[in-house]
PDB file of C-alpha atoms in Angstrom:
ATOM      1  CA  MET A   1      68.706 -83.999  36.137  1.00 46.00           C
ATOM      2  CA  SER A   2      66.889 -82.018  33.493  1.00 45.00           C
ATOM      3  CA  GLY A   3      65.008 -85.092  32.333  1.00 45.00           C
ATOM      4  CA  ASP A   4      63.521 -85.567  35.756  1.00 47.00           C
ATOM      5  CA  THR A   5      62.339 -81.939  35.843  1.00 45.00           C
ATOM      6  CA  HIS A   6      60.554 -82.264  32.487  1.00 45.00           C
ATOM      7  CA  SER A   7      58.773 -85.468  33.541  1.00 47.00           C
ATOM      8  CA  ASP A   8      57.604 -83.814  36.759  1.00 50.00           C
ATOM      9  CA  THR A   9      56.131 -80.857  34.819  1.00 48.00           C
ATOM     10  CA  ALA A  10      54.271 -83.171  32.433  1.00 47.00           C
ATOM     11  CA  HIS A  11      52.985 -85.170  35.355  1.00 47.00           C
ATOM     12  CA  ASP A  12      51.631 -81.994  37.043  1.00 52.00           C
ATOM     13  CA  ALA A  13      49.875 -80.953  33.808  1.00 47.00           C
ATOM     14  CA  GLN A  14      48.186 -84.311  33.470  1.00 49.00           C
ATOM     15  CA  GLN A  15      46.956 -84.117  37.052  1.00 50.00           C
ATOM     16  CA  ALA A  16      45.536 -80.606  36.446  1.00 46.00           C
ATOM     17  CA  GLN A  17      43.761 -81.799  33.301  1.00 45.00           C
ATOM     18  CA  SER A  18      42.285 -84.731  35.204  1.00 46.00           C
ATOM     19  CA  SER A  19      40.958 -82.423  37.943  1.00 47.00           C
ATOM     20  CA  ASN A  20      39.286 -80.196  35.301  1.00 46.00           C
ATOM     21  CA  GLY A  21      37.420 -83.090  33.764  1.00 47.00           C
ATOM     22  CA  GLY A  22      39.858 -83.486  30.916  1.00 48.00           C
ATOM     23  CA  ALA A  23      39.508 -79.853  29.709  1.00 45.00           C
ATOM     24  CA  ALA A  24      42.462 -77.625  29.046  1.00 46.00           C
ATOM     25  CA  PRO A  25      43.207 -75.063  31.751  1.00 47.00           C
ATOM     26  CA  VAL A  26      41.658 -71.571  31.217  1.00 44.00           C
ATOM     27  CA  GLN A  27      44.180 -68.732  30.961  1.00 46.00           C
ATOM     28  CA  ASP A  28      43.539 -65.292  32.554  1.00 47.00           C
ATOM     29  CA  GLY A  29      42.306 -62.667  30.055  1.00 44.00           C
ATOM     30  CA  GLY A  30      41.092 -65.318  27.529  1.00 45.00           C
ATOM     31  CA  ALA A  31      38.039 -65.070  25.283  1.00 43.00           C
ATOM     32  CA  ALA A  32      35.898 -67.342  27.425  1.00 45.00           C
ATOM     33  CA  GLY A  33      33.923 -64.334  28.763  1.00 49.00           C
ATOM     34  CA  ALA A  34      34.037 -60.782  30.138  1.00 49.00           C
ATOM     35  CA  ARG A  35      34.604 -60.019  33.722  1.00 56.00           C
ATOM     36  CA  PRO A  36      31.493 -59.161  35.799  1.00 52.00           C
ATOM     37  CA  GLU A  37      32.590 -55.564  36.401  1.00 54.00           C
ATOM     38  CA  GLU A  38      33.027 -54.984  32.627  1.00 52.00           C
ATOM     39  CA  ALA A  39      29.544 -56.381  31.900  1.00 50.00           C
ATOM     40  CA  ALA A  40      28.032 -54.047  34.507  1.00 52.00           C
ATOM     41  CA  ALA A  41      29.759 -50.985  32.993  1.00 53.00           C
ATOM     42  CA  ARG A  42      28.342 -51.668  29.487  1.00 56.00           C
ATOM     43  CA  PRO A  43      24.842 -49.963  29.017  1.00 55.00           C
ATOM     44  CA  PRO A  44      21.881 -52.204  28.215  1.00 61.00           C
ATOM     45  CA  ALA A  45      20.778 -52.392  24.539  1.00 66.00           C
ATOM     46  CA  ASP A  46      17.378 -50.715  25.261  1.00 69.00           C
ATOM     47  CA  ASP A  47      19.099 -47.582  26.628  1.00 71.00           C
ATOM     48  CA  VAL A  48      21.225 -47.271  23.505  1.00 71.00           C
ATOM     49  CA  VAL A  49      18.145 -47.506  21.256  1.00 74.00           C
ATOM     50  CA  SER A  50      16.308 -44.905  23.377  1.00 81.00           C
ATOM     51  CA  GLU A  51      19.195 -42.440  23.165  1.00 81.00           C
ATOM     52  CA  ALA A  52      19.363 -42.869  19.397  1.00 81.00           C
ATOM     53  CA  ALA A  53      15.592 -42.293  19.112  1.00 81.00           C
ATOM     54  CA  ASP A  54      15.817 -39.115  21.219  1.00 81.00           C
ATOM     55  CA  ALA A  55      18.627 -37.799  19.068  1.00 83.00           C
ATOM     56  CA  GLU A  56      16.599 -38.473  15.922  1.00 84.00           C
ATOM     57  CA  LYS A  57      13.576 -36.716  17.433  1.00 87.00           C
ATOM     58  CA  GLU A  58      15.669 -33.639  18.202  1.00 87.00           C
ATOM     59  CA  ARG A  59      17.026 -33.598  14.668  1.00 87.00           C
ATOM     60  CA  LEU A  60      13.540 -33.883  13.160  1.00 89.00           C
ATOM     61  CA  ARG A  61      12.216 -31.200  15.529  1.00 88.00           C
ATOM     62  CA  ALA A  62      15.001 -28.831  14.471  1.00 89.00           C
ATOM     63  CA  GLU A  63      14.280 -29.511  10.793  1.00 89.00           C
ATOM     64  CA  LEU A  64      10.553 -28.915  11.346  1.00 90.00           C
ATOM     65  CA  GLU A  65      11.210 -25.608  13.109  1.00 89.00           C
ATOM     66  CA  SER A  66      13.536 -24.521  10.295  1.00 89.00           C
ATOM     67  CA  SER A  67      10.877 -25.451   7.717  1.00 90.00           C
ATOM     68  CA  ARG A  68       8.245 -23.459   9.625  1.00 90.00           C
ATOM     69  CA  ARG A  69      10.465 -20.379   9.699  1.00 91.00           C
ATOM     70  CA  ARG A  70      11.095 -20.715   5.978  1.00 91.00           C
ATOM     71  CA  VAL A  71       7.373 -21.037   5.259  1.00 91.00           C
ATOM     72  CA  ASP A  72       6.695 -17.928   7.380  1.00 90.00           C
ATOM     73  CA  GLU A  73       9.361 -15.992   5.471  1.00 90.00           C
ATOM     74  CA  LEU A  74       7.893 -17.033   2.125  1.00 90.00           C
ATOM     75  CA  ALA A  75       4.373 -16.136   3.290  1.00 90.00           C
ATOM     76  CA  ARG A  76       5.496 -12.666   4.389  1.00 90.00           C
ATOM     77  CA  ALA A  77       7.359 -12.149   1.116  1.00 90.00           C
ATOM     78  CA  TYR A  78       4.249 -13.173  -0.825  1.00 89.00           C
ATOM     79  CA  GLN A  79       2.061 -10.781   1.171  1.00 90.00           C
ATOM     80  CA  ALA A  80       4.535  -7.937   0.632  1.00 90.00           C
ATOM     81  CA  LEU A  81       4.551  -8.690  -3.105  1.00 89.00           C
ATOM     82  CA  ASN A  82       0.757  -8.567  -3.199  1.00 89.00           C
ATOM     83  CA  ARG A  83       0.751  -5.248  -1.323  1.00 89.00           C
ATOM     84  CA  ASP A  84       3.269  -3.787  -3.747  1.00 89.00           C
ATOM     85  CA  LYS A  85       1.174  -5.035  -6.650  1.00 89.00           C
ATOM     86  CA  GLU A  86      -1.996  -3.447  -5.269  1.00 89.00           C
ATOM     87  CA  GLU A  87      -0.226  -0.163  -4.528  1.00 90.00           C
ATOM     88  CA  PHE A  88       1.173  -0.113  -8.059  1.00 89.00           C
ATOM     89  CA  LYS A  89      -2.292  -0.712  -9.516  1.00 90.00           C
ATOM     90  CA  GLN A  90      -3.707   2.086  -7.362  1.00 90.00           C
ATOM     91  CA  ARG A  91      -0.954   4.460  -8.487  1.00 90.00           C
ATOM     92  CA  LEU A  92      -1.690   3.605 -12.109  1.00 90.00           C
ATOM     93  CA  THR A  93      -5.400   4.198 -11.552  1.00 90.00           C
ATOM     94  CA  ARG A  94      -4.762   7.561  -9.880  1.00 88.00           C
ATOM     95  CA  GLU A  95      -2.368   8.608 -12.624  1.00 90.00           C
ATOM     96  CA  ARG A  96      -4.853   7.582 -15.313  1.00 89.00           C
ATOM     97  CA  GLU A  97      -7.618   9.539 -13.590  1.00 86.00           C
ATOM     98  CA  ARG A  98      -5.355  12.562 -13.276  1.00 83.00           C
ATOM     99  CA  MET A  99      -4.486  12.447 -16.978  1.00 86.00           C
ATOM    100  CA  LEU A 100      -8.160  12.084 -17.888  1.00 83.00           C
ATOM    101  CA  ASP A 101      -8.989  15.080 -15.695  1.00 80.00           C
ATOM    102  CA  VAL A 102      -6.300  17.107 -17.452  1.00 80.00           C
ATOM    103  CA  GLU A 103      -7.740  16.170 -20.850  1.00 82.00           C
ATOM    104  CA  ARG A 104     -11.258  16.963 -19.698  1.00 79.00           C
ATOM    105  CA  GLY A 105     -10.015  20.297 -18.404  1.00 77.00           C
ATOM    106  CA  ASN A 106      -8.357  21.094 -21.749  1.00 81.00           C
ATOM    107  CA  VAL A 107     -11.505  20.240 -23.700  1.00 82.00           C
ATOM    108  CA  ALA A 108     -13.664  22.077 -21.178  1.00 82.00           C
ATOM    109  CA  GLY A 109     -11.467  25.167 -21.495  1.00 82.00           C
ATOM    110  CA  VAL A 110     -12.337  25.474 -25.186  1.00 85.00           C
ATOM    111  CA  LEU A 111     -16.036  24.954 -24.485  1.00 87.00           C
ATOM    112  CA  LEU A 112     -16.001  27.445 -21.626  1.00 89.00           C
ATOM    113  CA  GLU A 113     -14.505  30.132 -23.843  1.00 88.00           C
ATOM    114  CA  ALA A 114     -17.341  29.550 -26.323  1.00 89.00           C
ATOM    115  CA  ILE A 115     -19.903  29.714 -23.493  1.00 89.00           C
ATOM    116  CA  ASP A 116     -18.353  33.022 -22.341  1.00 87.00           C
ATOM    117  CA  GLU A 117     -18.796  34.481 -25.815  1.00 88.00           C
ATOM    118  CA  LEU A 118     -22.413  33.362 -25.925  1.00 88.00           C
ATOM    119  CA  ASP A 119     -23.007  34.790 -22.441  1.00 85.00           C
ATOM    120  CA  ARG A 120     -21.663  38.176 -23.552  1.00 85.00           C
ATOM    121  CA  ALA A 121     -23.865  38.104 -26.636  1.00 85.00           C
ATOM    122  CA  LEU A 122     -26.926  37.342 -24.504  1.00 84.00           C
ATOM    123  CA  SER A 123     -26.065  40.044 -21.975  1.00 82.00           C
ATOM    124  CA  MET A 124     -25.842  42.648 -24.735  1.00 80.00           C
ATOM    125  CA  SER A 125     -29.158  41.559 -26.216  1.00 75.00           C
ATOM    126  CA  GLY A 126     -30.842  41.979 -22.838  1.00 69.00           C
ATOM    127  CA  GLN A 127     -34.264  40.379 -22.636  1.00 68.00           C
ATOM    128  CA  ASP A 128     -34.649  40.305 -26.417  1.00 71.00           C
ATOM    129  CA  GLY A 129     -37.006  37.467 -27.260  1.00 72.00           C
ATOM    130  CA  SER A 130     -36.052  37.294 -30.922  1.00 81.00           C
ATOM    131  CA  ALA A 131     -35.422  34.023 -32.699  1.00 83.00           C
ATOM    132  CA  LEU A 132     -31.701  34.864 -32.867  1.00 83.00           C
ATOM    133  CA  SER A 133     -31.449  35.388 -29.113  1.00 84.00           C
ATOM    134  CA  ASN A 134     -33.373  32.202 -28.470  1.00 86.00           C
ATOM    135  CA  GLY A 135     -31.067  30.301 -30.831  1.00 88.00           C
ATOM    136  CA  VAL A 136     -27.962  31.678 -29.107  1.00 88.00           C
ATOM    137  CA  ARG A 137     -29.416  30.742 -25.733  1.00 88.00           C
ATOM    138  CA  MET A 138     -30.141  27.181 -26.920  1.00 91.00           C
ATOM    139  CA  ILE A 139     -26.567  26.769 -28.169  1.00 91.00           C
ATOM    140  CA  ARG A 140     -25.198  28.156 -24.931  1.00 89.00           C
ATOM    141  CA  ASP A 141     -27.369  25.817 -22.849  1.00 90.00           C
ATOM    142  CA  SER A 142     -26.341  22.834 -25.008  1.00 90.00           C
ATOM    143  CA  LEU A 143     -22.645  23.557 -24.534  1.00 89.00           C
ATOM    144  CA  LEU A 144     -23.134  24.064 -20.820  1.00 87.00           C
ATOM    145  CA  ALA A 145     -24.930  20.694 -20.587  1.00 88.00           C
ATOM    146  CA  LYS A 146     -21.980  19.008 -22.349  1.00 86.00           C
ATOM    147  CA  VAL A 147     -19.558  20.600 -19.907  1.00 86.00           C
ATOM    148  CA  GLN A 148     -21.652  19.487 -16.951  1.00 86.00           C
ATOM    149  CA  GLY A 149     -21.754  15.977 -18.425  1.00 85.00           C
ATOM    150  CA  MET A 150     -17.967  15.918 -18.115  1.00 83.00           C
ATOM    151  CA  GLY A 151     -18.271  16.461 -14.376  1.00 85.00           C
ATOM    152  CA  ILE A 152     -17.697  20.222 -14.531  1.00 87.00           C
ATOM    153  CA  GLU A 153     -20.016  22.592 -12.718  1.00 89.00           C
ATOM    154  CA  ARG A 154     -20.405  26.334 -12.576  1.00 89.00           C
ATOM    155  CA  VAL A 155     -19.520  27.982  -9.278  1.00 92.00           C
ATOM    156  CA  LYS A 156     -21.775  30.681  -7.857  1.00 93.00           C
ATOM    157  CA  VAL A 157     -19.816  33.694  -6.573  1.00 94.00           C
ATOM    158  CA  VAL A 158     -22.076  36.778  -6.842  1.00 94.00           C
ATOM    159  CA  GLY A 159     -23.413  37.861  -3.458  1.00 93.00           C
ATOM    160  CA  LEU A 160     -20.905  35.699  -1.581  1.00 94.00           C
ATOM    161  CA  PRO A 161     -17.739  36.764   0.265  1.00 95.00           C
ATOM    162  CA  TYR A 162     -14.775  37.104  -2.030  1.00 95.00           C
ATOM    163  CA  ASP A 163     -12.597  33.963  -2.108  1.00 94.00           C
ATOM    164  CA  PRO A 164      -9.233  34.337  -3.883  1.00 94.00           C
ATOM    165  CA  ASN A 165      -9.144  30.566  -4.409  1.00 93.00           C
ATOM    166  CA  VAL A 166     -12.270  30.782  -6.560  1.00 94.00           C
ATOM    167  CA  ALA A 167     -12.163  34.227  -8.161  1.00 95.00           C
ATOM    168  CA  GLU A 168      -9.857  36.996  -9.326  1.00 94.00           C
ATOM    169  CA  ALA A 169     -10.784  40.524  -8.287  1.00 94.00           C
ATOM    170  CA  THR A 170     -10.431  42.689 -11.400  1.00 94.00           C
ATOM    171  CA  ASP A 171     -12.489  45.655 -10.195  1.00 94.00           C
ATOM    172  CA  MET A 172     -13.652  47.261  -6.967  1.00 93.00           C
ATOM    173  CA  GLU A 173     -16.816  49.054  -5.907  1.00 93.00           C
ATOM    174  CA  ILE A 174     -17.127  51.339  -2.907  1.00 92.00           C
ATOM    175  CA  THR A 175     -19.964  50.551  -0.538  1.00 90.00           C
ATOM    176  CA  THR A 176     -21.219  52.328   2.580  1.00 89.00           C
ATOM    177  CA  SER A 177     -22.763  49.131   3.982  1.00 89.00           C
ATOM    178  CA  PRO A 178     -20.462  47.174   6.299  1.00 89.00           C
ATOM    179  CA  ASP A 179     -22.395  43.991   5.509  1.00 90.00           C
ATOM    180  CA  ASP A 180     -21.376  44.194   1.834  1.00 90.00           C
ATOM    181  CA  ASP A 181     -17.675  44.620   2.515  1.00 93.00           C
ATOM    182  CA  GLN A 182     -15.535  42.145   0.532  1.00 93.00           C
ATOM    183  CA  LYS A 183     -18.542  40.636  -1.203  1.00 94.00           C
ATOM    184  CA  VAL A 184     -18.678  39.890  -4.926  1.00 95.00           C
ATOM    185  CA  VAL A 185     -21.120  42.313  -6.551  1.00 94.00           C
ATOM    186  CA  GLU A 186     -20.578  41.467 -10.211  1.00 93.00           C
ATOM    187  CA  GLU A 187     -19.186  38.619 -12.294  1.00 92.00           C
ATOM    188  CA  PHE A 188     -17.294  39.248 -15.530  1.00 90.00           C
ATOM    189  CA  ARG A 189     -16.364  35.624 -16.132  1.00 90.00           C
ATOM    190  CA  ALA A 190     -17.848  32.543 -14.513  1.00 90.00           C
ATOM    191  CA  ALA A 191     -15.855  30.121 -12.376  1.00 92.00           C
ATOM    192  CA  TYR A 192     -15.949  26.368 -12.984  1.00 91.00           C
ATOM    193  CA  ARG A 193     -15.037  23.427 -10.793  1.00 90.00           C
ATOM    194  CA  MET A 194     -14.132  19.842 -11.688  1.00 86.00           C
ATOM    195  CA  LYS A 195     -14.632  17.559  -8.702  1.00 82.00           C
ATOM    196  CA  ASP A 196     -12.928  19.468  -5.864  1.00 82.00           C
ATOM    197  CA  ARG A 197     -10.594  21.526  -8.059  1.00 85.00           C
ATOM    198  CA  ILE A 198     -11.207  24.940  -9.589  1.00 89.00           C
ATOM    199  CA  ILE A 199     -10.245  24.576 -13.246  1.00 87.00           C
ATOM    200  CA  ARG A 200     -10.986  28.220 -14.031  1.00 90.00           C
ATOM    201  CA  PRO A 201     -11.410  31.067 -11.535  1.00 92.00           C
ATOM    202  CA  ALA A 202     -14.010  33.750 -11.963  1.00 93.00           C
ATOM    203  CA  ARG A 203     -13.300  37.391 -12.714  1.00 93.00           C
ATOM    204  CA  VAL A 204     -15.322  39.591 -10.450  1.00 95.00           C
ATOM    205  CA  LYS A 205     -15.948  43.033  -8.963  1.00 95.00           C
ATOM    206  CA  VAL A 206     -15.590  43.204  -5.188  1.00 96.00           C
ATOM    207  CA  ALA A 207     -17.252  45.690  -2.821  1.00 94.00           C
ATOM    208  CA  LYS A 208     -15.100  47.624  -0.356  1.00 93.00           C
ATOM    209  CA  TYR A 209     -16.634  49.292   2.645  1.00 90.00           C
ATOM    210  CA  VAL A 210     -15.808  52.942   3.217  1.00 88.00           C
ATOM    211  CA  ALA A 211     -17.404  54.693   6.146  1.00 84.00           C
ATOM    212  CA  PRO A 212     -19.464  57.724   5.068  1.00 82.00           C
ATOM    213  CA  ALA A 213     -17.911  61.110   5.754  1.00 75.00           C
ATOM    214  CA  SER A 214     -19.236  62.740   8.895  1.00 68.00           C
ATOM    215  CA  ALA A 215     -21.013  66.098   8.458  1.00 53.00           C
TER     216      ALA A 215
END
């Protein structure tokens, strides 16, 4: 009984092979090819390449933007460094000028004391035209020229309103003229200025107005 069943199965297989042109029957799920619906779900190769190119562009764009920001940061840091360098140079220049002014003032102070002595000698001699007076005057003028060559100038105060920033009032003179009130009427020691700074104030006599007594 079993032998008949086996021969029938073999006979059916031969008939199926004959109907397929002698080829073996194709099993479901074999490797002969994908189903149509699976092929439709798979994206075309051009779309995959385009997506990869877009992703690469985005990456390169991000790197470029990061590089630009870094370059901007470095440029700003370089500019700040240059500003600091220039400010430091300017501070050094100002400090050097200040120290030079102090030294000039110290040297000028010695010369000014000598000029004061010569001025007093000339004032005591009056209008004496002797050779000695002329020699003293020449020395005084020479020292004054050296002081002026250092950028120091004499400040005029006599006849002008008294300014405590320029002069020291060491004496007072009563005046009955309101127009002369608080004016410098005499100079005991000259004032000198270096640039915009008074390096030595004058010593002066200042007029003070007092109304005349009524009869």
